[in-house]
Amino acid sequence: MGTTQLESVPEPKYWHLKTVLSEALDSEFSVGEILPNERDLAARFGVARATLRQALEQLELEGRLQRRRGVGTTVAPPRVGVAVGTEQHDWPGSGDDAWQPVDCVQAAPPAGVAAALEIPSGEAVHIVRRSRMSHGQLVATELLHIPAASVPDLTAIDAPSGPARARAVLRELQHLELEGQDRAVELGSARADDARDLDRLPGAPVLMVTTRFFAEGRTAALSVATYRADTCRLTFGDSPGVEIHHDPEQQAS
Amino acid sequence: MGTTQLESVPEPKYWHLKTVLSEALDSEFSVGEILPNERDLAARFGVARATLRQALEQLELEGRLQRRRGVGTTVAPPRVGVAVGTEQHDWPGSGDDAWQPVDCVQAAPPAGVAAALEIPSGEAVHIVRRSRMSHGQLVATELLHIPAASVPDLTAIDAPSGPARARAVLRELQHLELEGQDRAVELGSARADDARDLDRLPGAPVLMVTTRFFAEGRTAALSVATYRADTCRLTFGDSPGVEIHHDPEQQAS
């Protein structure tokens, strides 16, 4: 695999090792295969174990390797493109939404969320928890914050909690006219409960997608979604996802 | 700052410490302030240094702390919203583009890029290197890959290299009719040259944004942009960026 070096720069040792390892992954290993242990790998490439570990961390960040407790380090399949931005603007829960409601509670959101919703700090909102599957795997969890003012006709009678309650809240939300939405993507670390659902360790790097839904001239709902960063590539636009970080042979498998 | 705990889950020690530290950052420290050294911090919170380090790593991932060589650990300013997705579709370099051309070379792109451009592996393309400033800081670098077929009338005469050459290539590109574009965002690690330009260490987590530009029924150009993940929040849509991960008091400062 060729590399594009526009300018000659001094590269740290682990960086060079990463390139060599990356080529070895392409030529000698198949997806899902377990790598030899660190001691053997370090010996094979003639490097210190600390250097090896840094190179393995890089490859994990780039989605080439997965490290799982009790399994070891395996060759990761290509990242899955997960559509996040679409041309049409819809309320959560409408149409062919990729998200499944899991639960719904009433609680005060974090201060930052309250500020974004322009509600007093400490005021309870509906918090719908949802999860998203893609290719048979849980790829994201979401907390959707909906102030009481956005669902004024909601009754507590028929579904006090659980997925049924979540669906009732989302159904009420559809009565508002959605005026627009915007999104932000940033790096984050997995909270303990999200990490458990996503099969990651607490604190693992994740992609946080914050979506504001506008109605009646204000932010009527705010979604904070946590995507696995190791297996997901977030796609925006109507075309199928872009695949550039893996070898074509590996993509086909 | 309140937290939303939908279910009770066992949290690792560093996770609890992270929460405590986060509150201390809000109440006792201001943006840019240097934190006490690890030994003093570990003693103050009564934890092992390994635990402290894990908590500091989490806070760095979340953009609350910055660790800089020769300076130490400082309290990070709120992340800057950088607009990535826009409603209008334009060629790179046209209109009020936020990117500055730096250089232009002809070289064979990595195999994955060649595959996305549907050109034979090893075939040289124009590679325009650009950088993006935001709020007085370099926030992203970009390699824009343009096959020779996309700029058939380009002449080598007046600007053989450098920013002038980059501008000439981009000017030629405008002659194609842009039919559409799509984007993907994923986690990556900074290459050595990008890391140097972005003032990060090689291998630091970055947000990789891959954009495909379509014209004449094919991918006419492919951009791979590397954004600082510590200081940037990528925004999609027309509204100003969403600010939810910091304390409102800190945002105002």
Short mmCIF file of C-alpha atoms in Angstrom, two decimals:
data_model
loop_
_atom_site.label_atom_id
_atom_site.label_comp_id
_atom_site.label_asym_id
_atom_site.label_seq_id
_atom_site.Cartn_x
_atom_site.Cartn_y
_atom_site.Cartn_z
CA MET A 1 0.00 0.00 0.00
CA GLY A 2 1.52 3.32 -1.07
CA THR A 3 1.81 6.30 1.22
CA THR A 4 1.71 9.94 0.27
CA GLN A 5 4.52 11.82 1.90
CA LEU A 6 4.31 15.44 0.82
CA GLU A 7 7.18 16.55 2.96
CA SER A 8 9.84 14.54 4.65
CA VAL A 9 9.19 14.53 8.39
CA PRO A 10 10.90 12.62 11.16
CA GLU A 11 8.56 9.86 12.27
CA PRO A 12 8.60 8.34 15.73
CA LYS A 13 9.55 4.67 15.95
CA TYR A 14 6.06 3.46 16.80
CA TRP A 15 4.74 5.29 13.74
CA HIS A 16 7.03 3.40 11.43
CA LEU A 17 6.12 0.16 13.22
CA LYS A 18 2.44 0.99 12.74
CA THR A 19 2.95 1.20 8.98
CA VAL A 20 4.82 -2.10 8.93
CA LEU A 21 2.16 -3.76 11.09
CA SER A 22 -0.58 -2.35 8.90
CA GLU A 23 0.98 -3.96 5.86
CA ALA A 24 1.36 -7.25 7.74
CA LEU A 25 -2.36 -7.12 8.63
CA ASP A 26 -3.22 -6.71 4.95
CA SER A 27 -1.02 -9.53 3.71
CA GLU A 28 -0.93 -12.12 6.49
CA PHE A 29 -4.09 -11.83 8.56
CA SER A 30 -7.78 -12.08 7.89
CA VAL A 31 -10.66 -10.27 9.59
CA GLY A 32 -11.41 -11.64 13.05
CA GLU A 33 -8.06 -13.41 13.37
CA ILE A 34 -6.38 -13.14 16.77
CA LEU A 35 -2.93 -11.52 16.75
CA PRO A 36 0.04 -13.20 18.42
CA ASN A 37 0.71 -11.97 21.96
CA GLU A 38 2.65 -8.76 22.59
CA ARG A 39 5.87 -10.50 23.56
CA ASP A 40 5.98 -12.53 20.35
CA LEU A 41 5.05 -9.56 18.20
CA ALA A 42 7.67 -7.33 19.82
CA ALA A 43 10.29 -10.02 19.23
CA ARG A 44 9.29 -10.52 15.61
CA PHE A 45 9.58 -6.81 14.78
CA GLY A 46 12.60 -6.24 17.03
CA VAL A 47 11.00 -3.47 19.10
CA ALA A 48 10.39 -2.80 22.79
CA ARG A 49 6.97 -3.78 24.09
CA ALA A 50 6.20 -0.13 24.89
CA THR A 51 6.78 0.77 21.24
CA LEU A 52 4.62 -2.15 20.13
CA ARG A 53 1.81 -1.07 22.43
CA GLN A 54 1.84 2.47 21.04
CA ALA A 55 1.60 1.12 17.49
CA LEU A 56 -1.27 -1.19 18.48
CA GLU A 57 -3.08 1.77 20.06
CA GLN A 58 -2.78 3.73 16.81
CA LEU A 59 -4.17 0.84 14.80
CA GLU A 60 -7.03 0.55 17.27
CA LEU A 61 -7.83 4.28 16.90
CA GLU A 62 -7.85 3.83 13.14
CA GLY A 63 -10.26 0.92 13.41
CA ARG A 64 -7.81 -1.71 12.11
CA LEU A 65 -7.63 -3.64 15.37
CA GLN A 66 -10.07 -4.44 18.13
CA ARG A 67 -8.98 -5.20 21.65
CA ARG A 68 -11.50 -7.18 23.61
CA ARG A 69 -11.26 -8.38 27.15
CA GLY A 70 -10.75 -12.12 27.40
CA VAL A 71 -10.28 -12.47 23.64
CA GLY A 72 -7.15 -10.49 22.87
CA THR A 73 -6.38 -8.32 19.88
CA THR A 74 -8.19 -9.21 16.68
CA VAL A 75 -8.16 -7.84 13.14
CA ALA A 76 -11.21 -5.57 12.83
CA PRO A 77 -13.66 -5.75 9.95
CA PRO A 78 -13.97 -2.56 7.90
CA ARG A 79 -15.94 0.15 9.67
CA VAL A 80 -19.65 0.24 8.97
CA GLY A 81 -21.09 3.38 7.38
CA VAL A 82 -23.98 4.63 9.54
CA ALA A 83 -26.15 7.35 7.99
CA VAL A 84 -26.52 10.31 10.34
CA GLY A 85 -27.39 13.36 8.26
CA THR A 86 -30.24 13.04 5.80
CA GLU A 87 -31.78 15.54 3.44
CA GLN A 88 -35.28 15.17 4.87
CA HIS A 89 -35.95 16.53 8.32
CA ASP A 90 -38.14 14.32 10.50
CA TRP A 91 -38.95 14.06 14.16
CA PRO A 92 -37.33 11.16 16.00
CA GLY A 93 -39.59 8.10 15.89
CA SER A 94 -41.33 8.98 12.64
CA GLY A 95 -41.18 7.05 9.39
CA ASP A 96 -38.33 4.60 8.91
CA ASP A 97 -36.37 5.70 11.96
CA ALA A 98 -33.34 3.47 12.66
CA TRP A 99 -33.73 3.89 16.43
CA GLN A 100 -35.55 1.60 18.88
CA PRO A 101 -37.06 3.11 22.05
CA VAL A 102 -35.75 1.40 25.17
CA ASP A 103 -37.00 3.44 28.11
CA CYS A 104 -38.34 6.80 29.21
CA VAL A 105 -37.91 8.63 32.51
CA GLN A 106 -38.56 12.11 33.84
CA ALA A 107 -35.42 13.69 35.25
CA ALA A 108 -33.40 16.89 35.33
CA PRO A 109 -30.89 16.90 32.46
CA PRO A 110 -27.22 17.94 32.81
CA ALA A 111 -26.72 21.71 33.08
CA GLY A 112 -25.42 21.97 29.51
CA VAL A 113 -28.51 20.27 28.10
CA ALA A 114 -30.82 22.50 30.17
CA ALA A 115 -29.02 25.56 28.82
CA ALA A 116 -29.37 24.34 25.21
CA LEU A 117 -33.09 23.74 25.81
CA GLU A 118 -33.38 27.15 27.50
CA ILE A 119 -35.09 25.70 30.57
CA PRO A 120 -34.20 26.40 34.22
CA SER A 121 -31.44 24.18 35.58
CA GLY A 122 -32.98 21.36 37.62
CA GLU A 123 -36.30 21.31 35.74
CA ALA A 124 -37.30 17.75 34.81
CA VAL A 125 -37.71 16.77 31.15
CA HIS A 126 -38.76 13.55 29.44
CA ILE A 127 -35.62 11.56 28.68
CA VAL A 128 -36.21 8.91 26.06
CA ARG A 129 -33.45 6.35 25.80
CA ARG A 130 -33.10 4.71 22.42
CA SER A 131 -30.64 2.38 20.74
CA ARG A 132 -29.63 1.89 17.17
CA MET A 133 -28.74 -1.36 15.43
CA SER A 134 -26.78 -1.63 12.21
CA HIS A 135 -25.70 -4.86 10.50
CA GLY A 136 -26.92 -6.85 13.51
CA GLN A 137 -24.83 -4.87 16.02
CA LEU A 138 -25.72 -2.17 18.54
CA VAL A 139 -23.84 0.85 17.18
CA ALA A 140 -25.25 3.75 19.18
CA THR A 141 -27.26 4.75 22.22
CA GLU A 142 -29.16 8.00 22.55
CA LEU A 143 -30.69 10.18 25.23
CA LEU A 144 -33.42 12.32 23.72
CA HIS A 145 -34.36 15.23 25.98
CA ILE A 146 -37.89 16.59 25.52
CA PRO A 147 -39.17 19.43 27.73
CA ALA A 148 -42.75 19.08 29.02
CA ALA A 149 -43.67 22.18 26.99
CA SER A 150 -42.98 20.27 23.76
CA VAL A 151 -45.54 17.56 24.58
CA PRO A 152 -48.31 19.51 26.38
CA ASP A 153 -51.10 16.99 25.74
CA LEU A 154 -49.19 13.95 26.98
CA THR A 155 -51.16 11.92 29.53
CA ALA A 156 -49.57 9.66 32.12
CA ILE A 157 -52.40 7.14 32.10
CA ASP A 158 -51.83 4.35 29.61
CA ALA A 159 -48.05 3.91 29.59
CA PRO A 160 -46.23 5.11 32.71
CA SER A 161 -42.76 3.85 31.74
CA GLY A 162 -40.66 1.66 29.47
CA PRO A 163 -40.64 1.49 25.66
CA ALA A 164 -44.42 2.09 25.49
CA ARG A 165 -43.97 5.35 27.39
CA ALA A 166 -41.10 6.34 25.08
CA ARG A 167 -43.33 5.73 22.04
CA ALA A 168 -46.16 7.78 23.60
CA VAL A 169 -43.80 10.74 24.16
CA LEU A 170 -42.42 10.51 20.60
CA ARG A 171 -45.99 10.28 19.22
CA GLU A 172 -46.94 13.48 21.03
CA LEU A 173 -43.83 15.21 19.73
CA GLN A 174 -45.00 14.68 16.12
CA HIS A 175 -47.85 17.15 16.76
CA LEU A 176 -45.35 20.02 16.68
CA GLU A 177 -44.26 21.30 13.30
CA LEU A 178 -40.53 20.64 12.88
CA GLU A 179 -38.89 23.82 11.62
CA GLY A 180 -35.32 22.61 11.31
CA GLN A 181 -32.49 20.77 12.96
CA ASP A 182 -28.73 20.92 13.23
CA ARG A 183 -26.04 18.54 14.32
CA ALA A 184 -22.60 18.56 15.86
CA VAL A 185 -20.11 15.69 15.95
CA GLU A 186 -17.30 15.55 18.48
CA LEU A 187 -15.00 13.15 20.25
CA GLY A 188 -16.12 11.87 23.64
CA SER A 189 -15.55 9.06 26.10
CA ALA A 190 -18.16 6.39 26.76
CA ARG A 191 -20.16 6.75 29.99
CA ALA A 192 -20.36 3.57 32.05
CA ASP A 193 -23.94 2.69 31.04
CA ASP A 194 -23.40 3.46 27.36
CA ALA A 195 -20.14 1.51 27.42
CA ARG A 196 -21.95 -1.56 28.77
CA ASP A 197 -24.65 -1.39 26.08
CA LEU A 198 -22.09 -0.79 23.34
CA ASP A 199 -19.80 -3.59 24.53
CA ARG A 200 -16.97 -1.16 25.18
CA LEU A 201 -14.95 -0.29 28.29
CA PRO A 202 -16.04 2.86 30.18
CA GLY A 203 -14.06 5.79 28.82
CA ALA A 204 -13.47 4.27 25.38
CA PRO A 205 -13.36 6.90 22.61
CA VAL A 206 -16.80 7.46 21.11
CA LEU A 207 -18.32 9.85 18.58
CA MET A 208 -20.91 12.10 20.22
CA VAL A 209 -23.61 13.44 17.91
CA THR A 210 -25.74 16.25 19.33
CA THR A 211 -28.88 17.13 17.39
CA ARG A 212 -31.12 20.11 18.09
CA PHE A 213 -34.71 19.98 16.82
CA PHE A 214 -36.36 23.37 16.33
CA ALA A 215 -40.10 24.07 16.59
CA GLU A 216 -42.17 27.08 17.60
CA GLY A 217 -39.03 29.21 17.37
CA ARG A 218 -37.12 27.32 20.05
CA THR A 219 -35.18 24.10 20.66
CA ALA A 220 -38.05 21.65 21.19
CA ALA A 221 -35.91 18.55 21.70
CA LEU A 222 -32.23 17.73 22.05
CA SER A 223 -30.64 14.39 21.26
CA VAL A 224 -27.24 13.27 22.52
CA ALA A 225 -26.20 10.09 20.71
CA THR A 226 -23.11 8.03 21.47
CA TYR A 227 -21.70 6.06 18.54
CA ARG A 228 -19.04 3.37 18.73
CA ALA A 229 -15.95 5.01 17.25
CA ASP A 230 -14.14 1.73 16.63
CA THR A 231 -16.69 0.19 14.27
CA CYS A 232 -18.65 3.17 12.89
CA ARG A 233 -18.10 5.75 10.21
CA LEU A 234 -20.82 8.41 10.29
CA THR A 235 -22.06 9.28 6.81
CA PHE A 236 -23.73 12.49 5.72
CA GLY A 237 -25.50 12.81 2.38
CA ASP A 238 -27.58 10.52 0.21
CA SER A 239 -24.91 8.31 -1.29
CA PRO A 240 -23.62 5.12 0.31
CA GLY A 241 -20.73 5.53 2.72
CA VAL A 242 -17.17 6.28 1.71
CA GLU A 243 -14.67 3.48 2.18
CA ILE A 244 -11.12 4.67 2.06
CA HIS A 245 -9.27 3.52 5.13
CA HIS A 246 -9.03 -0.14 4.32
CA ASP A 247 -7.45 -2.26 1.70
CA PRO A 248 -9.92 -3.15 -1.07
CA GLU A 249 -9.33 -6.87 -0.54
CA GLN A 250 -10.29 -6.54 3.06
CA GLN A 251 -13.42 -4.55 2.18
CA ALA A 252 -14.64 -7.34 -0.05
CA SER A 253 -14.38 -9.98 2.65
CA MET B 1 -23.46 19.89 37.52
CA GLY B 2 -26.15 17.20 37.56
CA THR B 3 -25.77 13.83 35.92
CA THR B 4 -28.51 11.70 34.42
CA GLN B 5 -28.20 8.15 35.62
CA LEU B 6 -31.01 6.14 34.07
CA GLU B 7 -29.91 2.88 35.59
CA SER B 8 -27.58 2.16 38.42
CA VAL B 9 -24.32 0.74 37.06
CA PRO B 10 -21.05 -0.05 38.78
CA GLU B 11 -18.54 2.63 37.82
CA PRO B 12 -14.81 2.13 37.78
CA LYS B 13 -12.80 4.19 40.26
CA TYR B 14 -11.28 6.48 37.63
CA TRP B 15 -14.74 7.22 36.34
CA HIS B 16 -15.92 8.50 39.70
CA LEU B 17 -12.67 10.49 40.02
CA LYS B 18 -13.31 11.97 36.58
CA THR B 19 -16.68 13.29 37.76
CA VAL B 20 -15.16 14.77 40.91
CA LEU B 21 -12.29 16.33 38.92
CA SER B 22 -14.75 17.72 36.39
CA GLU B 23 -16.63 19.48 39.17
CA ALA B 24 -13.36 20.82 40.58
CA LEU B 25 -12.46 22.20 37.14
CA ASP B 26 -15.79 24.03 37.02
CA SER B 27 -15.54 25.52 40.48
CA GLU B 28 -11.83 26.09 41.16
CA PHE B 29 -10.03 26.52 37.85
CA SER B 30 -10.29 28.90 34.95
CA VAL B 31 -9.58 28.28 31.28
CA GLY B 32 -5.86 28.08 30.52
CA GLU B 33 -4.87 27.49 34.13
CA ILE B 34 -2.19 24.86 34.70
CA LEU B 35 -3.23 21.95 36.90
CA PRO B 36 -1.07 20.86 39.87
CA ASN B 37 1.29 18.00 39.07
CA GLU B 38 0.09 14.39 39.13
CA ARG B 39 1.64 13.57 42.48
CA ASP B 40 -0.09 16.47 44.23
CA LEU B 41 -3.39 15.77 42.52
CA ALA B 42 -3.27 12.05 43.37
CA ALA B 43 -2.55 12.94 47.01
CA ARG B 44 -5.37 15.48 47.16
CA PHE B 45 -7.99 13.02 45.87
CA GLY B 46 -6.50 10.03 47.69
CA VAL B 47 -6.03 7.89 44.60
CA ALA B 48 -3.19 6.01 42.94
CA ARG B 49 -1.39 7.86 40.17
CA ALA B 50 -2.50 5.25 37.62
CA THR B 51 -6.12 6.00 38.54
CA LEU B 52 -5.49 9.73 38.28
CA ARG B 53 -3.89 9.31 34.87
CA GLN B 54 -6.89 7.37 33.56
CA ALA B 55 -9.24 10.11 34.77
CA LEU B 56 -7.08 12.80 33.15
CA GLU B 57 -7.11 10.85 29.88
CA GLN B 58 -10.93 10.77 29.94
CA LEU B 59 -11.10 14.51 30.53
CA GLU B 60 -8.68 15.04 27.67
CA LEU B 61 -10.86 12.91 25.34
CA GLU B 62 -13.86 15.00 26.35
CA GLY B 63 -12.01 18.21 25.59
CA ARG B 64 -11.93 19.47 29.19
CA LEU B 65 -8.15 19.28 29.53
CA GLN B 66 -5.23 19.85 27.21
CA ARG B 67 -1.89 18.21 27.72
CA ARG B 68 0.94 20.03 26.05
CA ARG B 69 4.59 19.12 25.99
CA GLY B 70 6.66 21.48 28.09
CA VAL B 71 3.61 23.21 29.53
CA GLY B 72 1.76 20.54 31.45
CA THR B 73 -1.96 19.95 31.78
CA THR B 74 -4.18 23.00 31.34
CA VAL B 75 -7.91 23.63 31.51
CA ALA B 76 -9.17 23.68 27.92
CA PRO B 77 -11.40 26.39 26.51
CA PRO B 78 -14.78 25.19 25.18
CA ARG B 79 -14.53 23.41 21.85
CA VAL B 80 -14.93 25.57 18.77
CA GLY B 81 -17.80 24.77 16.41
CA VAL B 82 -16.41 24.33 12.88
CA ALA B 83 -18.98 24.17 10.08
CA VAL B 84 -18.43 21.11 7.88
CA GLY B 85 -21.71 20.30 6.19
CA THR B 86 -23.48 23.11 4.37
CA GLU B 87 -26.68 23.18 2.39
CA GLN B 88 -25.06 24.50 -0.75
CA HIS B 89 -22.73 22.27 -2.70
CA ASP B 90 -19.61 23.99 -4.01
CA TRP B 91 -16.27 22.88 -5.38
CA PRO B 92 -13.32 23.31 -3.01
CA GLY B 93 -11.73 26.71 -3.52
CA SER B 94 -14.86 28.46 -4.76
CA GLY B 95 -16.69 31.29 -3.03
CA ASP B 96 -16.06 31.86 0.65
CA ASP B 97 -14.10 28.68 1.20
CA ALA B 98 -12.54 28.45 4.69
CA TRP B 99 -9.50 26.58 3.38
CA GLN B 100 -6.12 28.00 2.34
CA PRO B 101 -4.07 26.22 -0.33
CA VAL B 102 -0.59 25.32 0.93
CA ASP B 103 0.97 23.11 -1.72
CA CYS B 104 0.32 20.85 -4.66
CA VAL B 105 2.18 17.75 -5.84
CA GLN B 106 1.60 14.93 -8.28
CA ALA B 107 1.82 11.54 -6.62
CA ALA B 108 0.13 8.15 -6.38
CA PRO B 109 -2.50 8.21 -3.61
CA PRO B 110 -2.96 5.43 -1.02
CA ALA B 111 -4.69 2.33 -2.40
CA GLY B 112 -7.98 3.15 -0.63
CA VAL B 113 -8.10 6.61 -2.21
CA ALA B 114 -7.31 5.18 -5.66
CA ALA B 115 -10.16 2.67 -5.24
CA ALA B 116 -12.60 5.43 -4.23
CA LEU B 117 -11.54 7.48 -7.27
CA GLU B 118 -11.81 4.35 -9.47
CA ILE B 119 -8.35 4.84 -10.91
CA PRO B 120 -5.61 2.18 -11.25
CA SER B 121 -3.49 1.76 -8.13
CA GLY B 122 -0.20 3.62 -8.58
CA GLU B 123 -1.59 6.23 -11.00
CA ALA B 124 -0.53 9.75 -10.01
CA VAL B 125 -3.14 12.38 -9.13
CA HIS B 126 -2.91 16.04 -8.20
CA ILE B 127 -2.75 16.25 -4.41
CA VAL B 128 -3.61 19.70 -3.13
CA ARG B 129 -2.70 20.29 0.49
CA ARG B 130 -4.82 22.90 2.28
CA SER B 131 -5.22 24.11 5.82
CA ARG B 132 -8.12 25.61 7.68
CA MET B 133 -8.01 28.33 10.32
CA SER B 134 -10.76 29.02 12.81
CA HIS B 135 -10.64 31.61 15.58
CA GLY B 136 -6.98 32.26 14.82
CA GLN B 137 -5.95 28.64 15.19
CA LEU B 138 -5.10 25.96 12.63
CA VAL B 139 -7.93 23.44 13.13
CA ALA B 140 -7.59 21.12 10.15
CA THR B 141 -5.36 19.99 7.30
CA GLU B 142 -6.60 18.45 4.09
CA LEU B 143 -5.31 16.37 1.20
CA LEU B 144 -7.54 16.89 -1.83
CA HIS B 145 -7.01 14.20 -4.47
CA ILE B 146 -7.86 15.21 -8.04
CA PRO B 147 -7.33 12.76 -10.92
CA ALA B 148 -5.81 14.23 -14.10
CA ALA B 149 -9.08 13.39 -15.91
CA SER B 150 -10.93 15.93 -13.74
CA VAL B 151 -8.67 18.82 -14.88
CA PRO B 152 -7.96 17.94 -18.55
CA ASP B 153 -7.06 21.49 -19.62
CA LEU B 154 -4.55 22.15 -16.85
CA THR B 155 -1.20 23.40 -18.13
CA ALA B 156 2.06 23.04 -16.26
CA ILE B 157 3.50 26.28 -17.54
CA ASP B 158 2.72 29.21 -15.25
CA ALA B 159 2.69 27.64 -11.78
CA PRO B 160 4.62 24.39 -11.42
CA SER B 161 4.26 24.02 -7.64
CA GLY B 162 3.29 25.62 -4.33
CA PRO B 163 0.08 27.49 -3.42
CA ALA B 164 -0.12 29.06 -6.91
CA ARG B 165 -0.16 25.60 -8.44
CA ALA B 166 -2.84 24.51 -5.94
CA ARG B 167 -5.00 27.48 -6.93
CA ALA B 168 -4.52 26.70 -10.64
CA VAL B 169 -5.70 23.10 -10.11
CA LEU B 170 -8.72 24.22 -8.08
CA ARG B 171 -9.57 26.84 -10.73
CA GLU B 172 -9.56 24.15 -13.42
CA LEU B 173 -11.77 21.92 -11.28
CA GLN B 174 -14.52 24.57 -11.29
CA HIS B 175 -15.04 23.91 -15.01
CA LEU B 176 -16.72 20.60 -14.16
CA GLU B 177 -20.35 20.71 -13.12
CA LEU B 178 -20.61 19.50 -9.51
CA GLU B 179 -23.43 16.94 -9.31
CA GLY B 180 -23.30 16.16 -5.62
CA GLN B 181 -21.13 15.30 -2.66
CA ASP B 182 -21.22 13.17 0.43
CA ARG B 183 -19.23 13.04 3.63
CA ALA B 184 -18.13 10.56 6.25
CA VAL B 185 -16.74 11.33 9.70
CA GLU B 186 -14.67 8.84 11.64
CA LEU B 187 -12.07 8.59 14.36
CA GLY B 188 -8.45 8.51 13.26
CA SER B 189 -4.95 9.12 14.52
CA ALA B 190 -2.85 12.08 13.39
CA ARG B 191 -0.15 11.34 10.81
CA ALA B 192 3.26 12.78 11.67
CA ASP B 193 3.06 15.71 9.22
CA ASP B 194 -0.53 16.58 10.12
CA ALA B 195 0.32 16.30 13.81
CA ARG B 196 3.13 18.83 13.40
CA ASP B 197 0.90 21.33 11.58
CA LEU B 198 -1.92 20.86 14.09
CA ASP B 199 0.39 21.19 17.10
CA ARG B 200 -0.45 17.67 18.27
CA LEU B 201 1.66 14.58 18.93
CA PRO B 202 1.75 11.97 16.13
CA GLY B 203 -1.02 9.47 16.73
CA ALA B 204 -3.24 11.87 18.70
CA PRO B 205 -6.97 11.21 18.17
CA VAL B 206 -8.34 13.25 15.27
CA LEU B 207 -11.62 13.47 13.39
CA MET B 208 -11.21 12.36 9.78
CA VAL B 209 -13.70 13.84 7.33
CA THR B 210 -13.77 12.21 3.89
CA THR B 211 -15.70 14.06 1.19
CA ARG B 212 -16.47 12.71 -2.27
CA PHE B 213 -17.27 15.20 -5.02
CA PHE B 214 -19.30 13.81 -7.92
CA ALA B 215 -19.20 15.08 -11.50
CA GLU B 216 -19.74 13.45 -14.90
CA GLY B 217 -21.21 10.42 -13.15
CA ARG B 218 -18.07 9.59 -11.18
CA THR B 219 -16.03 10.66 -8.16
CA ALA B 220 -14.15 13.64 -9.60
CA ALA B 221 -12.26 14.57 -6.42
CA LEU B 222 -11.78 13.15 -2.95
CA SER B 223 -10.87 15.15 0.13
CA VAL B 224 -9.43 13.65 3.31
CA ALA B 225 -9.44 16.28 6.05
CA THR B 226 -7.92 15.85 9.51
CA TYR B 227 -9.54 17.95 12.26
CA ARG B 228 -8.17 18.43 15.75
CA ALA B 229 -10.47 16.38 17.96
CA ASP B 230 -9.44 18.12 21.17
CA THR B 231 -10.52 21.63 20.21
CA CYS B 232 -13.10 21.11 17.43
CA ARG B 233 -16.74 20.22 17.27
CA LEU B 234 -17.86 19.63 13.69
CA THR B 235 -21.22 21.23 12.95
CA PHE B 236 -23.69 20.25 10.26
CA GLY B 237 -26.60 22.47 9.29
CA ASP B 238 -27.20 26.20 9.04
CA SER B 239 -27.54 27.14 12.69
CA PRO B 240 -24.61 28.04 14.92
CA GLY B 241 -22.95 25.16 16.72
CA VAL B 242 -24.40 23.33 19.67
CA GLU B 243 -22.70 23.86 23.02
CA ILE B 244 -23.61 21.24 25.53
CA HIS B 245 -20.48 19.72 26.98
CA HIS B 246 -19.32 22.61 29.10
CA ASP B 247 -20.57 24.52 32.03
CA PRO B 248 -22.38 27.70 30.92
CA GLU B 249 -20.12 29.84 33.11
CA GLN B 250 -17.07 28.46 31.38
CA GLN B 251 -18.58 29.10 27.95
CA ALA B 252 -19.03 32.76 28.72
CA SER B 253 -15.40 33.24 29.67
#
